[in-house]
Short mmCIF file of C-alpha atoms in Angstrom, two decimals:
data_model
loop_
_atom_site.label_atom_id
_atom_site.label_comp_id
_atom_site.label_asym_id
_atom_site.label_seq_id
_atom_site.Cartn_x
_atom_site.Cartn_y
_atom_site.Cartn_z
CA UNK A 60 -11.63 25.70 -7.60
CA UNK A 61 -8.42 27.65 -8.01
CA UNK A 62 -6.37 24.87 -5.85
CA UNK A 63 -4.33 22.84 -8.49
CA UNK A 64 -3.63 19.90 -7.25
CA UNK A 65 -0.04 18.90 -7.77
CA UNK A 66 0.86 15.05 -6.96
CA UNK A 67 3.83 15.44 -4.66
CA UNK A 68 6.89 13.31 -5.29
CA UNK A 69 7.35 12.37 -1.56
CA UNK A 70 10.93 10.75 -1.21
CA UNK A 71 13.05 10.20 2.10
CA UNK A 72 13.22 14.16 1.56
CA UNK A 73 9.60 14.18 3.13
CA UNK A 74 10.13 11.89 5.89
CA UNK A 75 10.28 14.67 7.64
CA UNK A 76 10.98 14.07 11.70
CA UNK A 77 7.58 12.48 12.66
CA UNK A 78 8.45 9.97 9.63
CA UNK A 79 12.20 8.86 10.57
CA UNK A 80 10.61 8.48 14.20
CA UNK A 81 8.59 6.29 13.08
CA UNK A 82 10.98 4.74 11.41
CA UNK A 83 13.01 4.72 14.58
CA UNK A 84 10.25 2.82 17.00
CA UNK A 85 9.95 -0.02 14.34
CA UNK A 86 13.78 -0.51 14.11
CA UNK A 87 13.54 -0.89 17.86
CA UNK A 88 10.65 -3.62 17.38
CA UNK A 89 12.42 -5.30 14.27
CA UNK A 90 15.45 -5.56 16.87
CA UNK A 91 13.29 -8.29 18.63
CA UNK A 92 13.68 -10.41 15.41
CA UNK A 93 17.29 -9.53 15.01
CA UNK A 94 17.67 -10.42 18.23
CA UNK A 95 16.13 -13.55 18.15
CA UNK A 96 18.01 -14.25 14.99
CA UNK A 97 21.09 -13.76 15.93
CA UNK A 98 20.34 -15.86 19.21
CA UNK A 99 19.56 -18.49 17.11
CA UNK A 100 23.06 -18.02 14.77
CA UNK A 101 25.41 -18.23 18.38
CA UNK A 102 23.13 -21.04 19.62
CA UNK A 103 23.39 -23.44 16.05
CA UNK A 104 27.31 -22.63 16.14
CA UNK A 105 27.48 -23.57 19.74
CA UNK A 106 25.52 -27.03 19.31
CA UNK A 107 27.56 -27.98 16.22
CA UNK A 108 30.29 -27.25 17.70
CA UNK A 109 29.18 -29.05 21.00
CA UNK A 110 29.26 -32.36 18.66
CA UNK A 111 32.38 -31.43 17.22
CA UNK A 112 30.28 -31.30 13.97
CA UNK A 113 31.50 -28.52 10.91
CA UNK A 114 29.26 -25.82 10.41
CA UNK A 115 28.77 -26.38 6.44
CA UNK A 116 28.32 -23.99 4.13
CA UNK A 117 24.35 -24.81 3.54
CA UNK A 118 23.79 -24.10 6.93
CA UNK A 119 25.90 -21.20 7.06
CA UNK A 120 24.18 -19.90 4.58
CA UNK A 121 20.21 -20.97 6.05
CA UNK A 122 21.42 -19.28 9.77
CA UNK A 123 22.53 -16.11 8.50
CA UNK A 124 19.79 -15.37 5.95
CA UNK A 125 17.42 -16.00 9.03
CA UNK A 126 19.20 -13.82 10.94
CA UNK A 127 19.65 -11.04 8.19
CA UNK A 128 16.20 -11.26 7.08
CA UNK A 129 14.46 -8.44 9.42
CA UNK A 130 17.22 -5.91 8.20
CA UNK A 131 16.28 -6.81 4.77
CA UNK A 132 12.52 -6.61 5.38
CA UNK A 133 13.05 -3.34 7.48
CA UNK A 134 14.86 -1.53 4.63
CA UNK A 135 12.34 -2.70 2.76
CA UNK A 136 9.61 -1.33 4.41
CA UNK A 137 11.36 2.10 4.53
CA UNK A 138 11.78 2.05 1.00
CA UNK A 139 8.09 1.15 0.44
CA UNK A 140 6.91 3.30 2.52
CA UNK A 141 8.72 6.25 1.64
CA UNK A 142 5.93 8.16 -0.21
CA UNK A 143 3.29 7.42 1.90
CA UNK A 144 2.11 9.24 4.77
CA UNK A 145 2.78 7.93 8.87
CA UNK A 146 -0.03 6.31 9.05
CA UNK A 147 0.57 4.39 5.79
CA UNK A 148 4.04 3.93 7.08
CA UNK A 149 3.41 2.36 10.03
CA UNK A 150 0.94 0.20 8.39
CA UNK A 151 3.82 -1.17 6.14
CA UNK A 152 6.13 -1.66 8.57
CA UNK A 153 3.39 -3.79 10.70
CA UNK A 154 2.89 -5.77 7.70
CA UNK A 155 6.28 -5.99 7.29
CA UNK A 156 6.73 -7.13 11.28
CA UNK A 157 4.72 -10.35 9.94
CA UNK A 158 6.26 -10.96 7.03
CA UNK A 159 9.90 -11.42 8.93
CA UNK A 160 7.95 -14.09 10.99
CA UNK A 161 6.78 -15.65 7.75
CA UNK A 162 10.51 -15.98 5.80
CA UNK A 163 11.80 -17.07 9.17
CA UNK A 164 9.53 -20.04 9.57
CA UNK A 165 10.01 -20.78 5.80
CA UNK A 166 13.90 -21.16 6.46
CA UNK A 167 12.99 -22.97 9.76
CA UNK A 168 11.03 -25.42 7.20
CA UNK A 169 14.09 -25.31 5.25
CA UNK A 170 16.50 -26.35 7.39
CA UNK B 234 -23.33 14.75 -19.46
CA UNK B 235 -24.41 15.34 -22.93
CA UNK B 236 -27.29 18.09 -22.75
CA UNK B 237 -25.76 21.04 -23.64
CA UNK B 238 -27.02 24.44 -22.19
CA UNK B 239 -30.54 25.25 -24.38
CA UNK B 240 -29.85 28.87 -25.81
CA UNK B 241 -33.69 28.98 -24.85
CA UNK B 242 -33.10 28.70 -21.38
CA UNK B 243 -33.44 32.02 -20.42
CA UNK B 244 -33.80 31.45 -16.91
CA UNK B 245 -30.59 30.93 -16.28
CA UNK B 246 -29.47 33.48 -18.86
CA UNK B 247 -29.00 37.42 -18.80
CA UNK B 248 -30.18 37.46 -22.51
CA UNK B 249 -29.63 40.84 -24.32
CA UNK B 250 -27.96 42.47 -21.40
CA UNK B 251 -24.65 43.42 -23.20
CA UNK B 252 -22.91 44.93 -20.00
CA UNK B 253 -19.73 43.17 -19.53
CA UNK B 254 -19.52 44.17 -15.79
CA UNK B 255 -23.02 42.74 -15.09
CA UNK B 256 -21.53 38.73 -17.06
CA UNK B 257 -21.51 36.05 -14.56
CA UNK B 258 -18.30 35.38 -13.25
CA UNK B 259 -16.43 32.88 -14.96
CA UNK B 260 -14.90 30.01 -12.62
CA UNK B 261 -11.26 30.33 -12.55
CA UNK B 262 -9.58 28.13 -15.16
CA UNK B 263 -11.66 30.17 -18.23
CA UNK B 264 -10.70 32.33 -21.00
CA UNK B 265 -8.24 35.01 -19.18
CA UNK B 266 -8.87 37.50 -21.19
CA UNK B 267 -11.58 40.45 -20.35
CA UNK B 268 -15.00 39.63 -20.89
CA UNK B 269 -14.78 42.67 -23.94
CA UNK B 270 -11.95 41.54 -25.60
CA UNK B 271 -13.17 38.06 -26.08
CA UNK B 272 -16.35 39.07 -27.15
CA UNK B 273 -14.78 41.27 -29.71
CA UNK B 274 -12.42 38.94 -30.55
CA UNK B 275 -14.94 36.02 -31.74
CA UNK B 276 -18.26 37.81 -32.33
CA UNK B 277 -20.18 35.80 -29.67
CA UNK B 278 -21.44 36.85 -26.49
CA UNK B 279 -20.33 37.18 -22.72
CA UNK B 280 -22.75 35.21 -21.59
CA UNK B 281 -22.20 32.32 -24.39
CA UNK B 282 -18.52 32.21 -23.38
CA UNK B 283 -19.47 32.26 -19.56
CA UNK B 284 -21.68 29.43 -20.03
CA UNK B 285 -19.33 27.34 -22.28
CA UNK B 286 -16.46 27.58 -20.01
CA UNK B 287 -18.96 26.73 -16.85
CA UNK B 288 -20.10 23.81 -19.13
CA UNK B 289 -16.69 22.21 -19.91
CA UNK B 290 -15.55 22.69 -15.79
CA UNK B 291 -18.65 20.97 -14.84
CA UNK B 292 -17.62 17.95 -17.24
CA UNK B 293 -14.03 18.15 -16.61
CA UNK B 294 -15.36 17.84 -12.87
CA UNK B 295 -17.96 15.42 -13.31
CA UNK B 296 -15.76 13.18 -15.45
CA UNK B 297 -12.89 13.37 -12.51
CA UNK B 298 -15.69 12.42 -10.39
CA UNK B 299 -16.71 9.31 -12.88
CA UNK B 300 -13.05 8.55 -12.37
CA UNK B 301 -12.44 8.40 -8.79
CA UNK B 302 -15.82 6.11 -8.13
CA UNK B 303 -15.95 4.32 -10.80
CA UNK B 304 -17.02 0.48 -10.69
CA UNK B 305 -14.46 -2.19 -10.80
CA UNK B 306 -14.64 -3.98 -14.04
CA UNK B 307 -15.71 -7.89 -13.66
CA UNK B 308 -12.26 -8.94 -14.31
CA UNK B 309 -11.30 -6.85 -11.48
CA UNK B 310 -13.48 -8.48 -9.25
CA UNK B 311 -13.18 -12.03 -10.18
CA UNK B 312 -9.33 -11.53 -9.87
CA UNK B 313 -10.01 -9.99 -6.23
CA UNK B 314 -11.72 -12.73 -5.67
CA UNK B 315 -9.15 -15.34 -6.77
CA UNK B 316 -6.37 -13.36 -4.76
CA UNK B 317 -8.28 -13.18 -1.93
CA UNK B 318 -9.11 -17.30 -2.06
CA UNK B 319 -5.38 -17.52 -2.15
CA UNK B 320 -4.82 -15.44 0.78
CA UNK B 321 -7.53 -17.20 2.92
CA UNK B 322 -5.84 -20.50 2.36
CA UNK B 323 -2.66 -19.40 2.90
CA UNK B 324 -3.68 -18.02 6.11
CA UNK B 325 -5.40 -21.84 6.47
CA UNK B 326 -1.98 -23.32 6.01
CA UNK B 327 -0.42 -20.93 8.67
CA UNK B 328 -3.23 -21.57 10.86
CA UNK B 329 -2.96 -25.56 10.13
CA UNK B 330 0.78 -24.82 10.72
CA UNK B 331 0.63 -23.86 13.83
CA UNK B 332 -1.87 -26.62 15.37
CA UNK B 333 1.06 -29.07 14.39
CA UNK B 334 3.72 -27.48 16.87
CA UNK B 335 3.83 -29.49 20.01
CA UNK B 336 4.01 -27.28 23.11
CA UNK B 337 6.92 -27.53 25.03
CA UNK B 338 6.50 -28.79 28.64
CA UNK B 339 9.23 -26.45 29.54
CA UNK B 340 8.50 -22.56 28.90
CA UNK B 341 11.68 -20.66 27.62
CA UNK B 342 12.60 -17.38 25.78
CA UNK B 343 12.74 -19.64 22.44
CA UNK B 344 9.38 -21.78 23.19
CA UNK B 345 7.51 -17.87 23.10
CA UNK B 346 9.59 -16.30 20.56
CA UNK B 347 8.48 -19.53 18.44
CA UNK B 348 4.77 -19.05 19.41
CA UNK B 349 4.89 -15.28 18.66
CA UNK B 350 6.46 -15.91 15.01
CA UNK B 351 3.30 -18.27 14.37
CA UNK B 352 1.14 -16.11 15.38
CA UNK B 353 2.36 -13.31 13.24
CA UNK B 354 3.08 -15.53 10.32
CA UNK B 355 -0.98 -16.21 10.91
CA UNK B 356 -1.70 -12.46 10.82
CA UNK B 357 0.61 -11.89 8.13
CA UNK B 358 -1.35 -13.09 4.98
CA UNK B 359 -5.41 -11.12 6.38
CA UNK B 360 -2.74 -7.88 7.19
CA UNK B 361 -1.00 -7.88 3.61
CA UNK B 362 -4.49 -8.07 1.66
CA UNK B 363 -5.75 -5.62 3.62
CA UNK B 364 -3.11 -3.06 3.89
CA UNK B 365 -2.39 -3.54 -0.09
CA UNK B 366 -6.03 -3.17 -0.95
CA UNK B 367 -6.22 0.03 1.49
CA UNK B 368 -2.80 1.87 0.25
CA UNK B 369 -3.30 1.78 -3.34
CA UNK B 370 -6.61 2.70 -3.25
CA UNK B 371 -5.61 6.27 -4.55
CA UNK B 372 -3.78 4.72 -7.09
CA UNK B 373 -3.85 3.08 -10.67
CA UNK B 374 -5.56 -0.22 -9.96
CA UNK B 375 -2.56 -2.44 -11.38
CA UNK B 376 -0.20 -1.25 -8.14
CA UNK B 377 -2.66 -3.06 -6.22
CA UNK B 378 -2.77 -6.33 -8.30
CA UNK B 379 1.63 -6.05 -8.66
CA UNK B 380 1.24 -5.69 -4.73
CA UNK B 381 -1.42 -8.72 -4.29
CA UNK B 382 0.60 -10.60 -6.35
CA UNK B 383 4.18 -10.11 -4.13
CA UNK B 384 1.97 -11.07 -1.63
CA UNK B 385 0.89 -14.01 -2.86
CA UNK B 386 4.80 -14.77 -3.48
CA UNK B 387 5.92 -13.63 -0.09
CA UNK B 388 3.59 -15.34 2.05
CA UNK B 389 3.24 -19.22 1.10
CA UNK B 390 3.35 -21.62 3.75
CA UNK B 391 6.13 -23.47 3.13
CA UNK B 392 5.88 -25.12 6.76
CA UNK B 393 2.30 -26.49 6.22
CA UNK B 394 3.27 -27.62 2.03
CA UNK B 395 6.49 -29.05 2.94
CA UNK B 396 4.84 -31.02 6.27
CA UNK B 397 6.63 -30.17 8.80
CA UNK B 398 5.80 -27.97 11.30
#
C-alpha cells in the first residue's frame, strides 16, 4: 500500500526508442499513401496538360490536399498518441492508416 | 460501507492491553506519529486510532474501487448506443460504397491501390469505435464521447451520400 501512484505526464519525452520506432515503421507504411498521392498529383497534371487544359486553382487545391493528407493524419497520430503506451500507439496509427483512406475517397467524391 | 467498527467487537480487538509495542500495525498512510504520543496527545487509545485509520483506508480503497467499476449511467449507454448506430451505418455506406465501383477489366497499380483504400475506408469506422472505446477506458468518460464524436465527424461517407462511387 505504500506505492503512490503518480499519473505520469508522458510527452514525446517518453517516446523513448521503442516509441519513435514505432513511429518510424508507420511513416514507412503511411509512405504507401504518400506515394500513391503524389502519383496521383504528377498523373492529374500530366492529363490536363495532355488536353492542353489549365490546372485551376480548385483542383490545385483538391490534388494536393489528397496528396498532403497522410502527412497530416500521420502527425496527427503522433501527436495523439504521444501519451499512450506502444501498443496504444500503434493502435492509433492503424486507425489512423484508415482514416487517410477515408479523407482520400471523400476528396475523390469531391472532385 | 457505513458500519463502523462495534467497540464491542472484541474479537478483533486487543482490549485493555495498553502496550504500545504489542498495537496492530497501522497501514502506511496513518497518523505518523508514535503510537504513545498520539495516545497522549488525544486521550484515546492505540487500538481506537489503529482501527480508525484501518477504517478510513478500507473506504478510501473501497470507494476507489466503486470508482474504477462503476456502472455506466443510462445516458451513457443510450448515447453508446446512438454512436455506435452511427458508426454501423457509416460503415453500411462504405460497404454500399464500395459494391458501386466497377472492376476494371485491366489490373494496374491504381485499380489495387483503389481497392485497398475501400477496403480500409470499410475498416475504418468498426476500428475507430473500437480503438476509442478501448483507449479511454482509463480515462474520464467524456474523452471517450469528444473522441466518438471526431469520429463520427471524420468518417462520413461522403462517396455513398453524395452518389457517386
Amino acid at each position: 500500500m505504500t506505492t503512490v501512484e503518480t499519473p505520469e505526464k508522458r510527452g514525446f519525452t517518453s517516446f523513448g526508442r521503442s516509441g519513435w520506432a514505432v513511429a518510424l515503421v508507420f511513416a514507412f507504411i503511411y509512405a504507401y499513401h504518400l506515394w500513391g498521392g503524389i502519383a496521383n498529383l504528377v498523373g492529374v497534371v500530366t492529363t490536363f496538360s495532355e488536353f492542353g487544359a489549365p490546372v485551376t486553382g480548385g483542383v490545385w487545391a483538391l490534388i494536393i490536399a489528397y496528396a498532403v493528407v497522410p502527412v497530416i493524419v500521420y502527425i496527427a497520430a503522433l501527436v495523439v498518441g504521444r501519451r499512450l503506451r506502444n501498443v496504444g500507439r500503434i493502435v492509433v496509427f492503424l486507425v489512423g492508416f484508415a482514416v487517410v483512406a477515408v479523407i482520400s475517397l471523400d476528396i475523390l467524391a469531391l472532385a | 460501507m457505513s458500519d463502523r467498527r462495534d467497540e464491542d467487537d472484541e474479537a478483533l480487538g486487543w482490549g485493555g492491553d495498553d502496550d504500545p509495542t504489542l498495537a496492530p500495525v497501522k497501514p502506511a498512510g496513518a497518523a505518523a506519529a508514535s503510537p504513545t504520543a498520539a495516545r497522549r496527545r488525544s486521550g484515546r487509545t492505540v487500538e481506537e486510532e489503529a482501527d480508525e485509520a484501518e477504517d478510513l483506508l478500507a473506504e478510501k480503497d473501497l470507494a476507489a474501487a466503486e470508482k474504477e467499476t462503476a456502472q455506466l449511467s443510462s445516458a451513457a449507454l443510450i448515447a453508446y448506443g446512438v454512436l455506435g448506430g452511427v458508426y454501423l451505418l457509416y460503415t453500411i455506406g462504405w460497404v454500399i460504397s464500395f459494391t458501386r465501383v466497377e472492376i476494371a477489366d485491366i489490373v494496374t497499380f491504381g485499380t489495387v491501390t483503389d481497392l485497398v483504400a475501400r477496403t480500409l475506408a470499410i475498416a475504418a469506422s468498426p476500428l475507430w469505435f473500437i480503438s476509442a472505446l478501448l483507449l479511454t477506458q482509463k480515462k474520464d468518460i467524456r474523452w471517450t464521447f469528444i473522441w466518438l464524436v471526431i469520429g463520427v465527424l471524420v468518417l462520413v461517407p461522403w462517396p455513398f451520400l453524395l452518389g457517386g462511387k
